[in-house]
PDB file of C-alpha atoms and ligand atoms in Angstrom:
ATOM      1  CA  UNK J   1       3.988  20.443  16.026  1.00  0.00           C
ATOM      2  CA  UNK J   2       2.823  21.035  19.567  1.00  0.00           C
ATOM      3  CA  UNK J   3       3.180  24.794  19.073  1.00  0.00           C
ATOM      4  CA  UNK J   4       1.135  24.649  15.887  1.00  0.00           C
ATOM      5  CA  UNK J   5      -1.535  22.613  17.680  1.00  0.00           C
ATOM      6  CA  UNK J   6      -1.643  25.227  20.468  1.00  0.00           C
ATOM      7  CA  UNK J   7      -1.959  27.996  17.889  1.00  0.00           C
ATOM      8  CA  UNK J   8      -5.018  26.320  16.405  1.00  0.00           C
ATOM      9  CA  UNK J   9      -6.576  25.351  19.709  1.00  0.00           C
ATOM     10  CA  UNK J  10      -6.240  28.620  21.620  1.00  0.00           C
ATOM     11  CA  UNK J  11      -8.347  30.885  19.400  1.00  0.00           C
ATOM     12  CA  UNK J  12     -10.734  28.132  18.229  1.00  0.00           C
ATOM     13  CA  UNK J  13     -14.384  29.090  18.578  1.00  0.00           C
ATOM     14  CA  UNK J  14     -15.728  25.570  18.312  1.00  0.00           C
ATOM     15  CA  UNK J  15     -13.822  22.546  19.598  1.00  0.00           C
ATOM     16  CA  UNK J  16     -14.980  18.939  19.413  1.00  0.00           C
ATOM     17  CA  UNK J  17     -13.143  15.979  20.904  1.00  0.00           C
ATOM     18  CA  UNK J  18     -13.435  12.248  20.248  1.00  0.00           C
ATOM     19  CA  UNK J  19     -11.928  10.027  22.904  1.00  0.00           C
ATOM     20  CA  UNK J  20     -11.270   6.299  22.980  1.00  0.00           C
ATOM     21  CA  UNK J  21      -9.923   3.694  25.372  1.00  0.00           C
ATOM     22  CA  UNK J  22      -6.374   5.102  25.221  1.00  0.00           C
ATOM     23  CA  UNK J  23      -7.349   8.161  27.284  1.00  0.00           C
ATOM     24  CA  UNK J  24      -8.207   5.849  30.202  1.00  0.00           C
ATOM     25  CA  UNK J  25      -5.134   3.611  29.750  1.00  0.00           C
ATOM     26  CA  UNK J  26      -3.109   5.635  32.209  1.00  0.00           C
ATOM     27  CA  UNK J  27      -5.905   5.239  34.741  1.00  0.00           C
ATOM     28  CA  UNK J  28      -5.193   1.498  34.552  1.00  0.00           C
ATOM     29  CA  UNK J  29      -8.096   0.491  32.313  1.00  0.00           C
ATOM     30  CA  UNK J  30      -7.049  -1.897  29.518  1.00  0.00           C
ATOM     31  CA  UNK J  31      -7.669  -0.845  25.928  1.00  0.00           C
ATOM     32  CA  UNK J  32      -9.532  -3.165  23.531  1.00  0.00           C
ATOM     33  CA  UNK J  33      -6.872  -3.726  20.934  1.00  0.00           C
ATOM     34  CA  UNK J  34      -3.157  -4.259  21.152  1.00  0.00           C
ATOM     35  CA  UNK J  35      -1.183  -5.454  24.175  1.00  0.00           C
ATOM     36  CA  UNK J  36      -3.431  -6.196  27.158  1.00  0.00           C
ATOM     37  CA  UNK J  37      -6.545  -6.072  24.971  1.00  0.00           C
ATOM     38  CA  UNK J  38      -7.552  -9.656  25.672  1.00  0.00           C
ATOM     39  CA  UNK J  39      -9.734 -10.994  28.508  1.00  0.00           C
ATOM     40  CA  UNK J  40      -9.146 -14.687  29.077  1.00  0.00           C
ATOM     41  CA  UNK J  41      -8.842 -15.829  25.436  1.00  0.00           C
ATOM     42  CA  UNK J  42     -11.522 -13.515  24.064  1.00  0.00           C
ATOM     43  CA  UNK J  43     -11.279 -10.358  21.981  1.00  0.00           C
ATOM     44  CA  UNK J  44     -13.825  -7.506  22.291  1.00  0.00           C
ATOM     45  CA  UNK J  45     -15.238  -8.590  18.923  1.00  0.00           C
ATOM     46  CA  UNK J  46     -16.053 -12.032  20.427  1.00  0.00           C
ATOM     47  CA  UNK J  47     -17.907 -10.671  23.442  1.00  0.00           C
ATOM     48  CA  UNK J  48     -19.342  -7.266  22.569  1.00  0.00           C
ATOM     49  CA  UNK J  49     -22.102  -8.640  20.362  1.00  0.00           C
ATOM     50  CA  UNK J  50     -25.805  -9.415  20.877  1.00  0.00           C
ATOM     51  CA  UNK J  51     -25.085 -12.925  19.536  1.00  0.00           C
ATOM     52  CA  UNK J  52     -22.462 -13.620  22.223  1.00  0.00           C
ATOM     53  CA  UNK J  53     -24.891 -12.377  24.879  1.00  0.00           C
ATOM     54  CA  UNK J  54     -27.735 -14.548  23.553  1.00  0.00           C
ATOM     55  CA  UNK J  55     -25.411 -17.571  23.474  1.00  0.00           C
ATOM     56  CA  UNK J  56     -23.817 -17.124  26.891  1.00  0.00           C
ATOM     57  CA  UNK J  57     -25.045 -14.152  28.941  1.00  0.00           C
ATOM     58  CA  UNK J  58     -23.104 -15.304  32.003  1.00  0.00           C
ATOM     59  CA  UNK J  59     -19.771 -15.302  30.127  1.00  0.00           C
ATOM     60  CA  UNK J  60     -20.415 -11.839  28.674  1.00  0.00           C
ATOM     61  CA  UNK J  61     -21.488 -10.567  32.093  1.00  0.00           C
ATOM     62  CA  UNK J  62     -18.347 -12.012  33.703  1.00  0.00           C
ATOM     63  CA  UNK J  63     -16.312  -9.837  31.318  1.00  0.00           C
ATOM     64  CA  UNK J  64     -18.358  -6.744  32.137  1.00  0.00           C
ATOM     65  CA  UNK J  65     -18.313  -7.497  35.848  1.00  0.00           C
ATOM     66  CA  UNK J  66     -14.499  -7.775  35.764  1.00  0.00           C
ATOM     67  CA  UNK J  67     -14.282  -4.489  33.835  1.00  0.00           C
ATOM     68  CA  UNK J  68     -16.663  -2.763  36.251  1.00  0.00           C
ATOM     69  CA  UNK J  69     -14.404  -3.847  39.091  1.00  0.00           C
ATOM     70  CA  UNK J  70     -11.306  -2.444  37.329  1.00  0.00           C
ATOM     71  CA  UNK J  71     -13.076   0.834  36.490  1.00  0.00           C
ATOM     72  CA  UNK J  72     -14.436   1.238  40.018  1.00  0.00           C
ATOM     73  CA  UNK J  73     -10.851   1.190  41.316  1.00  0.00           C
ATOM     74  CA  UNK J  74      -9.591   3.637  38.679  1.00  0.00           C
ATOM     75  CA  UNK J  75      -9.304   7.414  38.933  1.00  0.00           C
ATOM     76  CA  UNK J  76      -9.552   9.982  36.132  1.00  0.00           C
ATOM     77  CA  UNK J  77      -6.103  11.061  34.937  1.00  0.00           C
ATOM     78  CA  UNK J  78      -4.519  14.313  33.774  1.00  0.00           C
ATOM     79  CA  UNK J  79      -5.965  13.928  30.272  1.00  0.00           C
ATOM     80  CA  UNK J  80      -9.541  13.658  31.565  1.00  0.00           C
ATOM     81  CA  UNK J  81      -8.905  16.707  33.745  1.00  0.00           C
ATOM     82  CA  UNK J  82      -7.394  18.713  30.871  1.00  0.00           C
ATOM     83  CA  UNK J  83     -10.603  18.216  28.895  1.00  0.00           C
ATOM     84  CA  UNK J  84     -12.567  19.713  31.803  1.00  0.00           C
ATOM     85  CA  UNK J  85     -10.370  22.817  31.499  1.00  0.00           C
ATOM     86  CA  UNK J  86     -10.873  22.929  27.761  1.00  0.00           C
ATOM     87  CA  UNK J  87     -14.657  22.696  28.194  1.00  0.00           C
ATOM     88  CA  UNK J  88     -14.512  25.762  30.455  1.00  0.00           C
ATOM     89  CA  UNK J  89     -12.282  27.679  28.095  1.00  0.00           C
ATOM     90  CA  UNK J  90     -13.657  27.048  24.581  1.00  0.00           C
ATOM     91  CA  UNK J  91     -16.718  29.104  23.580  1.00  0.00           C
ATOM     92  CA  UNK J  92     -18.288  26.016  22.034  1.00  0.00           C
ATOM     93  CA  UNK J  93     -17.168  22.589  23.163  1.00  0.00           C
ATOM     94  CA  UNK J  94     -18.389  19.038  22.672  1.00  0.00           C
ATOM     95  CA  UNK J  95     -16.848  15.948  24.222  1.00  0.00           C
ATOM     96  CA  UNK J  96     -17.724  12.764  22.377  1.00  0.00           C
ATOM     97  CA  UNK J  97     -16.518   9.546  23.952  1.00  0.00           C
ATOM     98  CA  UNK J  98     -16.559   5.940  22.842  1.00  0.00           C
ATOM     99  CA  UNK J  99     -15.710   4.975  26.419  1.00  0.00           C
ATOM    100  CA  UNK J 100     -18.316   3.483  28.703  1.00  0.00           C
ATOM    101  CA  UNK J 101     -16.227   3.917  31.878  1.00  0.00           C
ATOM    102  CA  UNK J 102     -17.665   7.235  33.095  1.00  0.00           C
ATOM    103  CA  UNK J 103     -14.233   8.716  33.870  1.00  0.00           C
ATOM    104  CA  UNK J 104     -14.992  11.945  31.972  1.00  0.00           C
ATOM    105  CA  UNK J 105     -18.016  12.464  34.226  1.00  0.00           C
ATOM    106  CA  UNK J 106     -15.974  11.679  37.312  1.00  0.00           C
ATOM    107  CA  UNK J 107     -13.264  14.151  36.195  1.00  0.00           C
ATOM    108  CA  UNK J 108     -15.943  16.874  36.059  1.00  0.00           C
ATOM    109  CA  UNK J 109     -16.823  17.220  32.351  1.00  0.00           C
ATOM    110  CA  UNK J 110     -20.302  18.741  32.355  1.00  0.00           C
ATOM    111  CA  UNK J 111     -21.634  17.265  29.132  1.00  0.00           C
ATOM    112  CA  UNK J 112     -20.408  14.034  27.629  1.00  0.00           C
ATOM    113  CA  UNK J 113     -21.855  12.390  24.532  1.00  0.00           C
ATOM    114  CA  UNK J 114     -21.479   8.678  25.260  1.00  0.00           C
ATOM    115  CA  UNK J 115     -21.924   7.210  21.821  1.00  0.00           C
ATOM    116  CA  UNK J 116     -21.274   3.608  22.963  1.00  0.00           C
ATOM    117  CA  UNK J 117     -23.350   3.843  26.135  1.00  0.00           C
ATOM    118  CA  UNK J 118     -22.515   3.466  29.789  1.00  0.00           C
ATOM    119  CA  UNK J 119     -21.277   0.408  31.660  1.00  0.00           C
ATOM    120  CA  UNK J 120     -23.059   1.565  34.842  1.00  0.00           C
ATOM    121  CA  UNK J 121     -26.499   1.384  33.208  1.00  0.00           C
ATOM    122  CA  UNK J 122     -28.373  -1.944  33.072  1.00  0.00           C
ATOM    123  CA  UNK J 123     -31.198  -2.523  30.627  1.00  0.00           C
ATOM    124  CA  UNK J 124     -33.736  -5.345  30.689  1.00  0.00           C
ATOM    125  CA  UNK J 125     -33.580  -7.342  27.489  1.00  0.00           C
ATOM    126  CA  UNK J 126     -37.289  -8.205  27.876  1.00  0.00           C
ATOM    127  CA  UNK J 127     -39.137  -5.035  29.014  1.00  0.00           C
ATOM    128  CA  UNK J 128     -36.436  -2.438  28.233  1.00  0.00           C
ATOM    129  CA  UNK J 129     -36.399  -0.914  31.742  1.00  0.00           C
ATOM    130  CA  UNK J 130     -33.131   0.924  32.407  1.00  0.00           C
ATOM    131  CA  UNK J 131     -31.515   1.811  35.705  1.00  0.00           C
ATOM    132  CA  UNK J 132     -28.158   2.819  37.077  1.00  0.00           C
ATOM    133  CA  UNK J 133     -26.249   0.175  39.029  1.00  0.00           C
ATOM    134  CA  UNK J 134     -22.860   1.255  40.331  1.00  0.00           C
ATOM    135  CA  UNK J 135     -21.938  -1.895  42.246  1.00  0.00           C
ATOM    136  CA  UNK J 136     -18.350  -2.880  41.417  1.00  0.00           C
ATOM    137  CA  UNK J 137     -19.397  -6.514  41.532  1.00  0.00           C
ATOM    138  CA  UNK J 138     -22.829  -7.940  40.798  1.00  0.00           C
ATOM    139  CA  UNK J 139     -23.462 -11.018  42.971  1.00  0.00           C
ATOM    140  CA  UNK J 140     -25.635 -13.163  40.690  1.00  0.00           C
ATOM    141  CA  UNK J 141     -24.791 -13.180  37.009  1.00  0.00           C
ATOM    142  CA  UNK J 142     -26.620 -12.519  34.815  1.00  0.00           C
ATOM    143  CA  UNK J 143     -28.693  -9.950  36.767  1.00  0.00           C
ATOM    144  CA  UNK J 144     -32.468 -10.113  36.356  1.00  0.00           C
ATOM    145  CA  UNK J 145     -35.138  -7.452  36.123  1.00  0.00           C
ATOM    146  CA  UNK J 146     -38.284  -7.454  38.282  1.00  0.00           C
ATOM    147  CA  UNK J 147     -40.142  -8.728  35.175  1.00  0.00           C
ATOM    148  CA  UNK J 148     -37.913 -11.832  35.140  1.00  0.00           C
ATOM    149  CA  UNK J 149     -35.977 -10.798  32.002  1.00  0.00           C
ATOM    150  CA  UNK J 150     -32.203 -10.887  31.815  1.00  0.00           C
ATOM    151  CA  UNK J 151     -30.571  -7.485  32.187  1.00  0.00           C
ATOM    152  CA  UNK J 152     -27.735  -6.444  29.899  1.00  0.00           C
ATOM    153  CA  UNK J 153     -25.140  -3.693  30.143  1.00  0.00           C
ATOM    154  CA  UNK J 154     -26.385  -0.390  28.669  1.00  0.00           C
ATOM    155  CA  UNK J 155     -23.690  -0.313  26.015  1.00  0.00           C
ATOM    156  CA  UNK J 156     -23.634  -0.497  22.212  1.00  0.00           C
ATOM    157  CA  UNK J 157     -22.486  -3.809  20.805  1.00  0.00           C
ATOM    158  CA  UNK J 158     -21.317  -4.609  17.271  1.00  0.00           C
ATOM    159  CA  UNK J 159     -24.241  -4.633  14.866  1.00  0.00           C
ATOM    160  CA  UNK J 160     -26.328  -2.390  17.120  1.00  0.00           C
ATOM    161  CA  UNK J 161     -27.323   1.172  16.324  1.00  0.00           C
ATOM    162  CA  UNK J 162     -25.797   4.006  18.321  1.00  0.00           C
ATOM    163  CA  UNK J 163     -28.313   6.043  20.371  1.00  0.00           C
ATOM    164  CA  UNK J 164     -29.732   8.218  17.572  1.00  0.00           C
ATOM    165  CA  UNK J 165     -30.095  11.495  19.492  1.00  0.00           C
ATOM    166  CA  UNK J 166     -26.579  11.233  20.933  1.00  0.00           C
ATOM    167  CA  UNK J 167     -25.172  10.330  17.543  1.00  0.00           C
ATOM    168  CA  UNK J 168     -26.829  13.244  15.782  1.00  0.00           C
ATOM    169  CA  UNK J 169     -25.403  15.669  18.391  1.00  0.00           C
ATOM    170  CA  UNK J 170     -21.966  14.146  17.777  1.00  0.00           C
ATOM    171  CA  UNK J 171     -22.253  14.520  14.009  1.00  0.00           C
ATOM    172  CA  UNK J 172     -23.444  18.096  14.402  1.00  0.00           C
ATOM    173  CA  UNK J 173     -20.505  18.965  16.676  1.00  0.00           C
ATOM    174  CA  UNK J 174     -17.995  17.342  14.315  1.00  0.00           C
ATOM    175  CA  UNK J 175     -19.373  19.262  11.369  1.00  0.00           C
ATOM    176  CA  UNK J 176     -19.206  22.634  13.216  1.00  0.00           C
ATOM    177  CA  UNK J 177     -15.768  22.193  14.781  1.00  0.00           C
ATOM    178  CA  UNK J 178     -12.854  24.492  13.993  1.00  0.00           C
ATOM    179  CA  UNK J 179     -10.570  22.074  15.811  1.00  0.00           C
ATOM    180  CA  UNK J 180     -11.280  18.351  16.209  1.00  0.00           C
ATOM    181  CA  UNK J 181      -9.148  16.417  18.698  1.00  0.00           C
ATOM    182  CA  UNK J 182      -8.913  12.625  18.293  1.00  0.00           C
ATOM    183  CA  UNK J 183      -7.489  11.138  21.461  1.00  0.00           C
ATOM    184  CA  UNK J 184      -6.535   7.546  22.285  1.00  0.00           C
ATOM    185  CA  UNK J 185      -8.612   5.723  19.716  1.00  0.00           C
ATOM    186  CA  UNK J 186      -7.555   3.244  17.069  1.00  0.00           C
ATOM    187  CA  UNK J 187     -10.316   4.770  14.887  1.00  0.00           C
ATOM    188  CA  UNK J 188     -11.252   1.408  13.420  1.00  0.00           C
ATOM    189  CA  UNK J 189     -14.771   1.177  14.827  1.00  0.00           C
ATOM    190  CA  UNK J 190     -17.538   2.745  12.788  1.00  0.00           C
ATOM    191  CA  UNK J 191     -19.556   4.926  12.753  1.00  0.00           C
ATOM    192  CA  UNK J 192     -17.451   6.638  15.482  1.00  0.00           C
ATOM    193  CA  UNK J 193     -14.414   6.857  13.208  1.00  0.00           C
ATOM    194  CA  UNK J 194     -16.514   8.653  10.595  1.00  0.00           C
ATOM    195  CA  UNK J 195     -16.644  11.696  12.871  1.00  0.00           C
ATOM    196  CA  UNK J 196     -13.005  12.374  12.005  1.00  0.00           C
ATOM    197  CA  UNK J 197     -13.842  12.452   8.278  1.00  0.00           C
ATOM    198  CA  UNK J 198     -16.892  14.618   8.882  1.00  0.00           C
ATOM    199  CA  UNK J 199     -14.849  17.155  10.830  1.00  0.00           C
ATOM    200  CA  UNK J 200     -12.093  17.156   8.235  1.00  0.00           C
ATOM    201  CA  UNK J 201     -14.309  17.651   5.173  1.00  0.00           C
ATOM    202  CA  UNK J 202     -16.186  20.419   6.983  1.00  0.00           C
ATOM    203  CA  UNK J 203     -12.911  22.274   7.448  1.00  0.00           C
ATOM    204  CA  UNK J 204     -11.758  21.463  10.961  1.00  0.00           C
ATOM    205  CA  UNK J 205      -8.099  21.193  11.843  1.00  0.00           C
ATOM    206  CA  UNK J 206      -7.731  17.589  13.049  1.00  0.00           C
ATOM    207  CA  UNK J 207      -5.228  16.979  15.849  1.00  0.00           C
ATOM    208  CA  UNK J 208      -4.553  13.405  16.901  1.00  0.00           C
ATOM    209  CA  UNK J 209      -3.033  12.403  20.225  1.00  0.00           C
ATOM    210  CA  UNK J 210      -1.998   8.757  20.402  1.00  0.00           C
ATOM    211  CA  UNK J 211       1.008   6.677  21.404  1.00  0.00           C
ATOM    212  CA  UNK J 212       0.913   4.933  18.000  1.00  0.00           C
ATOM    213  CA  UNK J 213      -0.085   5.498  14.404  1.00  0.00           C
ATOM    214  CA  UNK J 214      -3.790   4.815  13.763  1.00  0.00           C
ATOM    215  CA  UNK J 215      -6.371   4.737  11.029  1.00  0.00           C
ATOM    216  CA  UNK J 216      -6.940   8.451  11.722  1.00  0.00           C
ATOM    217  CA  UNK J 217      -3.296   9.460  11.364  1.00  0.00           C
ATOM    218  CA  UNK J 218      -3.385   9.844   7.597  1.00  0.00           C
ATOM    219  CA  UNK J 219      -6.262  12.303   7.773  1.00  0.00           C
ATOM    220  CA  UNK J 220      -5.022  14.240  10.805  1.00  0.00           C
ATOM    221  CA  UNK J 221      -3.348  17.596  10.209  1.00  0.00           C
ATOM    222  CA  UNK J 222      -1.102  16.956  13.176  1.00  0.00           C
ATOM    223  CA  UNK J 223      -0.364  13.679  14.955  1.00  0.00           C
ATOM    224  CA  UNK J 224       1.156  14.084  18.383  1.00  0.00           C
ATOM    225  CA  UNK J 225       2.802  10.853  19.496  1.00  0.00           C
ATOM    226  CA  UNK J 226       2.727  10.151  23.195  1.00  0.00           C
ATOM    227  CA  UNK J 227       0.525   9.515  26.186  1.00  0.00           C
ATOM    228  CA  UNK J 228      -2.638  11.616  26.355  1.00  0.00           C
ATOM    229  CA  UNK J 229      -2.086  12.374  30.049  1.00  0.00           C
ATOM    230  CA  UNK J 230       1.237  14.029  29.180  1.00  0.00           C
ATOM    231  CA  UNK J 231       0.462  15.712  25.875  1.00  0.00           C
ATOM    232  CA  UNK J 232      -3.004  17.132  26.531  1.00  0.00           C
ATOM    233  CA  UNK J 233      -2.046  19.183  29.602  1.00  0.00           C
ATOM    234  CA  UNK J 234       0.949  20.523  27.647  1.00  0.00           C
ATOM    235  CA  UNK J 235      -1.317  21.694  24.848  1.00  0.00           C
ATOM    236  CA  UNK J 236      -3.391  23.728  27.255  1.00  0.00           C
ATOM    237  CA  UNK J 237      -0.467  25.154  29.234  1.00  0.00           C
TER     238      UNK J 237
HETATM  239  C1  LIG B   1      -3.095   5.678  23.900  1.00  0.00           C
HETATM  240  C2  LIG B   1      -2.603   5.462  25.168  1.00  0.00           C
HETATM  241  C3  LIG B   1      -2.253   6.596  25.875  1.00  0.00           C
HETATM  242  C4  LIG B   1      -3.052   3.555  24.391  1.00  0.00           C
HETATM  243  N1  LIG B   1      -2.424   7.787  25.342  1.00  0.00           N
HETATM  244  N2  LIG B   1      -3.255   6.881  23.369  1.00  0.00           N
HETATM  245  C5  LIG B   1     -17.925   0.473   8.250  1.00  0.00           C
HETATM  246  C6  LIG B   1     -16.792  -0.240   7.887  1.00  0.00           C
HETATM  247  C7  LIG B   1     -16.456  -1.435   8.536  1.00  0.00           C
HETATM  248  C8  LIG B   1     -17.266  -1.941   9.552  1.00  0.00           C
HETATM  249  C9  LIG B   1     -18.396  -1.214   9.907  1.00  0.00           C
HETATM  250  C10 LIG B   1     -18.707  -0.039   9.258  1.00  0.00           C
HETATM  251  N3  LIG B   1     -19.834   0.448   9.824  1.00  0.00           N
HETATM  252  C11 LIG B   1     -20.247  -0.408  10.822  1.00  0.00           C
HETATM  253  C12 LIG B   1     -19.375  -1.434  10.882  1.00  0.00           C
HETATM  254  C13 LIG B   1     -19.470  -2.583  11.819  1.00  0.00           C
HETATM  255  C14 LIG B   1     -18.929  -2.290  13.200  1.00  0.00           C
HETATM  256  C15 LIG B   1     -17.452  -1.935  13.055  1.00  0.00           C
HETATM  257  O1  LIG B   1     -17.049  -0.789  13.142  1.00  0.00           O
HETATM  258  N4  LIG B   1     -16.605  -2.921  12.906  1.00  0.00           N
HETATM  259  C16 LIG B   1     -15.156  -2.707  12.754  1.00  0.00           C
HETATM  260  C17 LIG B   1     -14.416  -3.229  14.003  1.00  0.00           C
HETATM  261  C18 LIG B   1     -14.687  -3.404  11.517  1.00  0.00           C
HETATM  262  N5  LIG B   1     -19.677  -1.250  13.866  1.00  0.00           N
HETATM  263  C19 LIG B   1     -20.801  -1.486  14.506  1.00  0.00           C
HETATM  264  O2  LIG B   1     -21.286  -2.603  14.542  1.00  0.00           O
HETATM  265  C20 LIG B   1     -21.509  -0.342  15.176  1.00  0.00           C
HETATM  266  N6  LIG B   1     -22.886  -0.368  14.860  1.00  0.00           N
HETATM  267  C21 LIG B   1     -23.360  -0.139  13.637  1.00  0.00           C
HETATM  268  O3  LIG B   1     -22.668   0.212  12.745  1.00  0.00           O
HETATM  269  O4  LIG B   1     -24.708  -0.341  13.548  1.00  0.00           O
HETATM  270  C22 LIG B   1     -25.337  -0.215  12.269  1.00  0.00           C
HETATM  271  C23 LIG B   1     -26.826  -0.247  12.541  1.00  0.00           C
HETATM  272  C24 LIG B   1     -27.589   0.814  12.118  1.00  0.00           C
HETATM  273  C25 LIG B   1     -28.971   0.782  12.357  1.00  0.00           C
HETATM  274  C26 LIG B   1     -29.521  -0.310  13.014  1.00  0.00           C
HETATM  275  C27 LIG B   1     -28.751  -1.356  13.446  1.00  0.00           C
HETATM  276  C28 LIG B   1     -27.369  -1.317  13.225  1.00  0.00           C
HETATM  277  C29 LIG B   1     -21.429  -0.441  16.693  1.00  0.00           C
HETATM  278  C30 LIG B   1     -20.067  -0.378  17.229  1.00  0.00           C
HETATM  279  C31 LIG B   1     -20.079  -0.614  18.745  1.00  0.00           C
HETATM  280  C32 LIG B   1     -18.679  -0.767  19.324  1.00  0.00           C
HETATM  281  N7  LIG B   1     -18.779  -1.241  20.644  1.00  0.00           N
HETATM  282  C33 LIG B   1     -17.593  -1.383  21.471  1.00  0.00           C
HETATM  283  C34 LIG B   1     -18.005  -2.028  22.793  1.00  0.00           C
HETATM  284  C35 LIG B   1     -18.753  -0.980  23.647  1.00  0.00           C
HETATM  285  C36 LIG B   1     -19.125  -1.535  24.977  1.00  0.00           C
HETATM  286  C37 LIG B   1     -17.926  -1.936  25.796  1.00  0.00           C
HETATM  287  O5  LIG B   1     -17.073  -1.088  26.159  1.00  0.00           O
HETATM  288  O6  LIG B   1     -17.841  -3.123  26.100  1.00  0.00           O
HETATM  289  O7  LIG B   1     -16.986  -0.104  21.695  1.00  0.00           O
HETATM  290  S1  LIG B   1     -16.276  -2.295  20.687  1.00  0.00           S
HETATM  291  C38 LIG B   1     -14.963  -1.357  21.353  1.00  0.00           C
HETATM  292  O8  LIG B   1     -14.259  -0.637  20.296  1.00  0.00           O
HETATM  293  C39 LIG B   1     -15.651  -0.268  22.199  1.00  0.00           C
HETATM  294  C40 LIG B   1     -14.823   0.939  21.890  1.00  0.00           C
HETATM  295  O9  LIG B   1     -15.546   2.116  22.231  1.00  0.00           O
HETATM  296  C41 LIG B   1     -14.529   0.767  20.441  1.00  0.00           C
HETATM  297  C42 LIG B   1     -13.376   1.589  19.941  1.00  0.00           C
HETATM  298  O10 LIG B   1     -12.177   1.211  20.552  1.00  0.00           O
HETATM  299  P1  LIG B   1     -11.104   2.314  20.906  1.00  0.00           P
HETATM  300  O11 LIG B   1     -11.624   3.214  21.955  1.00  0.00           O
HETATM  301  O12 LIG B   1     -10.611   2.951  19.697  1.00  0.00           O
HETATM  302  O13 LIG B   1      -9.990   1.408  21.629  1.00  0.00           O
HETATM  303  P2  LIG B   1      -8.776   0.571  20.970  1.00  0.00           P
HETATM  304  O14 LIG B   1      -8.338  -0.390  21.990  1.00  0.00           O
HETATM  305  O15 LIG B   1      -9.117   0.076  19.641  1.00  0.00           O
HETATM  306  O16 LIG B   1      -7.640   1.665  20.747  1.00  0.00           O
HETATM  307  C43 LIG B   1      -6.966   2.289  21.832  1.00  0.00           C
HETATM  308  C44 LIG B   1      -6.021   3.326  21.247  1.00  0.00           C
HETATM  309  O17 LIG B   1      -5.428   4.026  22.326  1.00  0.00           O
HETATM  310  C45 LIG B   1      -4.872   2.749  20.404  1.00  0.00           C
HETATM  311  O18 LIG B   1      -4.770   3.480  19.208  1.00  0.00           O
HETATM  312  C46 LIG B   1      -3.634   2.984  21.273  1.00  0.00           C
HETATM  313  O19 LIG B   1      -2.483   3.221  20.503  1.00  0.00           O
HETATM  314  C47 LIG B   1      -4.050   4.192  22.060  1.00  0.00           C
HETATM  315  N8  LIG B   1      -3.431   4.379  23.343  1.00  0.00           N
HETATM  316  N9  LIG B   1      -2.615   4.043  25.380  1.00  0.00           N
HETATM  317  C48 LIG B   1      -2.916   7.843  24.061  1.00  0.00           C
HETATM  318  N10 LIG B   1      -1.751   6.452  27.122  1.00  0.00           N
HETATM  319 ZN1  LIG B   2     -37.783  -6.259  32.610  1.00  0.00          ZN
END
């Protein structure tokens, strides 16, 4: 299976990649679902919503502040680095990530479509002003904008639209891809998971890399079972 995947990947003119939390798991960042996916007694679905933020911004910020601390300590792993190599090698390459951790940037990927936003961006919920804030810990939660409004993390919560320009680039890349890699995502969150279907119906070979079976496994042409940081470098060797 790995040999077949290599045979598709090597000559591919256009490669698109969708990554999820599993690619950062070996950097020590917990995934959302499955073992270790809980924070205190909350699931992502309880906290990653505009309603949760409106109800208790401090609680939601405590979750994000904890995650920012974990991410700040983490380093990109061999899977992030392999995607940098692939970007340099493939004639046409698009990296689409659901992750907000910024580890693809830190690994050296030149262009990353962050369809669920960026945990290091804060946005005022009153005036909309956005700025980067890379402090691992924010002293007073929730942070406030100069206008007095409460700032929120610059991420996409359930029920919110994905950034339209970023999303349309992602759809375009999925529909042009000869090979579509789906790495470390449970593929249960939409519309991200739809990219797999788009790629498939437009003729891409879909290669999944995941430690477990997922919602994308049935549609994938090849499912490689194992850790992304082990399998991805092997595919490019
Ligand atoms: C390894 C590994 C290793 C571990 N190596 N692998 C259609 C059907 C049903 C529902 C919907 C639908 N369309 C829309 C919805 C509603 C909703 C949705 O999808 N709900 C489902 C959960 C049922 N979607 C939305 O609300 C989206 N918005 C929307 O549709 O808006 C419509 C609209 C249009 C116009 C105007 C207004 C509205 C928004 C979704 C936003 C998701 N946001 C989050 C939080 C982001 C910020 C943050 O990080 O806090 O995104 S939720 C969370 O899930 C996060 C992730 O990016 C996302 C996906 O998770 P991911 O990455 O797949 O992680 P896990 O944990 O699920 O999986 C990890 C995987 O790794 C596992 O498979 C492991 O096995 C594997 N793994 N270690 C390889 N070492
Ligand atoms: Zn403001």
